XYZ file of C-alpha atoms in Angstrom:
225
model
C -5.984 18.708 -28.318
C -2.973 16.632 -27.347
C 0.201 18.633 -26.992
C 1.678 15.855 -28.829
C 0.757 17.524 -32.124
C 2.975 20.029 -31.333
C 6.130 18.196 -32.162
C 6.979 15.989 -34.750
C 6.358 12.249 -34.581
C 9.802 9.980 -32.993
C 10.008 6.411 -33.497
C 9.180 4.155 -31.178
C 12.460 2.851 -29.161
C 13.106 -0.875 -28.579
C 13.912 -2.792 -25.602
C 13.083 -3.054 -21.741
C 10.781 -0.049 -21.906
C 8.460 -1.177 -24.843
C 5.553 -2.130 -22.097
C 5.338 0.804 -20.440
C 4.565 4.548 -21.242
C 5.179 7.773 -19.535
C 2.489 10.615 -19.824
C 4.203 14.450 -19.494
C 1.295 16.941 -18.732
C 2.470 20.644 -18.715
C 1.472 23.719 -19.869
C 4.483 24.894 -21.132
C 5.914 23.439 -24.486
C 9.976 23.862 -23.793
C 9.532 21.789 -20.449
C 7.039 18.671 -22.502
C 9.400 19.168 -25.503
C 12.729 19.228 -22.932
C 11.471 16.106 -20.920
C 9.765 13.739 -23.902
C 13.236 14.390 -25.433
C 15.197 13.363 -22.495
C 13.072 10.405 -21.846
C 13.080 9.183 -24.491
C 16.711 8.702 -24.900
C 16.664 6.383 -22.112
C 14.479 4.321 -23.958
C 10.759 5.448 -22.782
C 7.983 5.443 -25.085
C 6.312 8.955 -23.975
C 2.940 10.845 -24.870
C 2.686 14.344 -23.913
C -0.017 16.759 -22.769
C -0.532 20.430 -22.452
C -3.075 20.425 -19.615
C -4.885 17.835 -17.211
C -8.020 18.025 -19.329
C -6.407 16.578 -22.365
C -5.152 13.792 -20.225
C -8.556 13.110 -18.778
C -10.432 13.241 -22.209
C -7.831 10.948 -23.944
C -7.944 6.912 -23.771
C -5.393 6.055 -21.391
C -3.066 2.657 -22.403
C -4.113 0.005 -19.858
C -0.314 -0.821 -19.750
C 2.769 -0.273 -17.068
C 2.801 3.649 -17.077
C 3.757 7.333 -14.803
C 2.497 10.397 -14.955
C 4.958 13.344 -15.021
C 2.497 16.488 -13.943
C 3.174 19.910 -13.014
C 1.127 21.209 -10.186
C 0.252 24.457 -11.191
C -1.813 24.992 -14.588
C -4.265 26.973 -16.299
C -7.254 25.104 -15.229
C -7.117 21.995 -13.913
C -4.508 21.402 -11.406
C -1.622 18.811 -11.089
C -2.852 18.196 -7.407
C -6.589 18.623 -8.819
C -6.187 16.124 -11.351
C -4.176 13.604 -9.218
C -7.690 13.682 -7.297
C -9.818 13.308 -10.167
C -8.157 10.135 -11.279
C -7.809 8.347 -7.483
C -11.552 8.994 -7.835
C -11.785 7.735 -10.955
C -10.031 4.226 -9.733
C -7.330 4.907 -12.002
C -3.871 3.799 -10.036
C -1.242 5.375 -12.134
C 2.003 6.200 -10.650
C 2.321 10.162 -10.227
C 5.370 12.714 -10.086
C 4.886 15.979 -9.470
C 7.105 18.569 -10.556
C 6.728 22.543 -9.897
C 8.615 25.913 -9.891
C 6.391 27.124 -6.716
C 6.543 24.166 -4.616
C 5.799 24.735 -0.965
C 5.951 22.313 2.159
C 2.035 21.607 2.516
C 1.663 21.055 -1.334
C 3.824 18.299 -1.299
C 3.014 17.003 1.452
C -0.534 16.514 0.595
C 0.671 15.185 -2.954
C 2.565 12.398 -1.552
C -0.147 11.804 0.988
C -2.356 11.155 -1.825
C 0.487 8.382 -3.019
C 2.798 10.335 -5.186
C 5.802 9.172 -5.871
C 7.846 12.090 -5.848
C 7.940 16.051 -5.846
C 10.772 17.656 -7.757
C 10.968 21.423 -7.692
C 12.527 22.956 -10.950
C 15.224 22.865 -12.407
C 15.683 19.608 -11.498
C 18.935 17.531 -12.723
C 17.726 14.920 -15.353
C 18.937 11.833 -13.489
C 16.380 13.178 -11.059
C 13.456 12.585 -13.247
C 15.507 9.651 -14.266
C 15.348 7.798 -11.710
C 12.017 8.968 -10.485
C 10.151 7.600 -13.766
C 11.915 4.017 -13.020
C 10.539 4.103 -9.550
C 7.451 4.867 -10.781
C 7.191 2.167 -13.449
C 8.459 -0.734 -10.944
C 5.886 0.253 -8.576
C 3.606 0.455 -11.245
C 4.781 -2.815 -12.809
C 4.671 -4.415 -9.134
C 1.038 -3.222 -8.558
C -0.304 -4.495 -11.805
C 1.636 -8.044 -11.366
C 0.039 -8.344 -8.036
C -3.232 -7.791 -9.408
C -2.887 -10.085 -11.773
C -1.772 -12.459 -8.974
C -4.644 -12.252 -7.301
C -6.781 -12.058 -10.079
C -5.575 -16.014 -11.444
C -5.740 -16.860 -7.775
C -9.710 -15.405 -7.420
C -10.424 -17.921 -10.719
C -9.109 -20.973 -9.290
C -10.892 -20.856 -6.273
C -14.372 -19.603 -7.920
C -13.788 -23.088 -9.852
C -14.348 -24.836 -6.338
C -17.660 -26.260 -5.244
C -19.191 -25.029 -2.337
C -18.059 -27.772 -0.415
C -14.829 -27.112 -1.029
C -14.312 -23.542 -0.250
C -15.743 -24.651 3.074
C -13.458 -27.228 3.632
C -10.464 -24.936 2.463
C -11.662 -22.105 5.053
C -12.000 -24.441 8.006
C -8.477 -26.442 6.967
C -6.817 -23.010 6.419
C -7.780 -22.195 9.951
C -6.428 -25.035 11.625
C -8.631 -27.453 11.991
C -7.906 -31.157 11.372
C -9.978 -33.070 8.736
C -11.670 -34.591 11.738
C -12.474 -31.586 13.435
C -13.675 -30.253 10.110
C -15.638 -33.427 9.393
C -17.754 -32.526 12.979
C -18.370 -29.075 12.173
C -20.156 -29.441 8.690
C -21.650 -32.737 9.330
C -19.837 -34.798 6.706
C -17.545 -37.881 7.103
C -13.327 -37.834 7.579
C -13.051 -39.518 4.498
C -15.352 -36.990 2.533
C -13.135 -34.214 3.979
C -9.906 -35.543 2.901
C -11.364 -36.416 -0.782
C -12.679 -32.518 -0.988
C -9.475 -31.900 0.345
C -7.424 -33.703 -2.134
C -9.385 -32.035 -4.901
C -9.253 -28.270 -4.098
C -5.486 -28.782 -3.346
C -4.888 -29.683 -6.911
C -7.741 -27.227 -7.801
C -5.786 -24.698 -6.341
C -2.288 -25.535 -7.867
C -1.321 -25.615 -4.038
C 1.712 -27.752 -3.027
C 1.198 -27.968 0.654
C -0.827 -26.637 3.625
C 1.407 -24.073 3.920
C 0.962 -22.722 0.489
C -3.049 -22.925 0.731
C -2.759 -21.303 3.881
C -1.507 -18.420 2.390
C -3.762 -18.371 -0.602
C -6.602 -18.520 2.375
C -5.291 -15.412 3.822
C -4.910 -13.141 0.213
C -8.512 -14.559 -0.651
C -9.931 -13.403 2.988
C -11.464 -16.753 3.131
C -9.701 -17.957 6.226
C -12.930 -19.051 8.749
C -14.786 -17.865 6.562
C -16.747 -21.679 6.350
C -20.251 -20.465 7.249
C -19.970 -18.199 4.312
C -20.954 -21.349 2.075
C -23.026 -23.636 5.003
């Protein structure tokens, strides 16, 4: 069970923080009850844990989120279930925190993308100011993502045709020189042109170009020959 029933429910703040969530997974209940009160006086909405299992078995918010984890617990690990999750494809931000921290622990935690590695006692503008770092980069990741994702639907809405003429444009070629390689006329490449331009919400060359280069579809015209 949740560690969260051991402690009585808070209400839920308002403001900047109300799209993002910080998990606290630790065995011991004066550190969860010490940090999900201190966090949430800064305005974080917080869910706490008593061991990496309960984490694991619970439904995890697809929202902007951290994980604050101790490394050593009964069971699972900290650095065990920061594994488990990478496997898992799960991305969330995670800060470690430990009374028994040693140099190769924490450098293998922030080799595995950690965001930071605070031995105890740690001030509380520590884990302050670790959770925002965490959140931004989550925030960052998952806006990126998203990014890419809206730009992935606009070009799957191109024809065939298209995407070829976008990968051989994006290259460098001239309409001309794309018109020779995939047997069509000039003026059919600049109509196909025209229209995956305004497919593409693209406001220049220079724009698609770049589009090209996050889709990986930059010479890429024999892909759809």
């Amino acid at each position: 069970m949740s560690a969260a029933a051991n402690r009585p429910p808070a209400s839920q703040p308002s403001g900047p923080h109300d799209s993002s969530l910080v998990f606290i997974v630790d065995d011991d209940l004066s550190i969860r009850g010490a940090l999900d009160s201190l966090l949430r006086s800064v305005g974080h909405r917080v869910e706490v844990f008593s061991s990496a299992s309960d984490l694991l078995q619970s439904k995890l918010a697809d929202i902007v989120s951290c994980i604050v984890l101790d490394v050593r617990m009964p069971g699972l690990s900290g650095l065990d279930l920061q594994t488990e999750l990478a496997d898992a494809g799960i991305r969330i931000p995670v800060i470690f925190m430990t009374g028994y921290g040693d140099i190769p622990m924490s450098v293998r935690a922030m080799k595995a993308g950690a965001i930071d590695f605070l031995t105890k006692p740690f001030r509380d503008q520590e884990i302050i100011d670790a959770v925002a770092l965490a959140l931004d980069r989550d925030r960052k990741r998952r806006n990126d993502e998203k990014a890419v994702a809206d730009l992935k639907a606009l070009f799957d809405s191109l024809t065939r045709r298209e995407r070829q003429v976008m990968a051989l444009i994006t290259d460098g070629l001239m309409n001309k020189q794309a018109a020779g390689k995939i047997g069509i006329s000039e003026i059919t490449v600049k109509i196909h042109r025209g229209n995956l331009m305004k497919k593409m919400e693209a406001k220049s060359l220079a724009e698609l170009v770049r589009m090209a280069e996050v889709l990986g579809v930059r010479g890429a015209a024999s892909r759809w020959s």
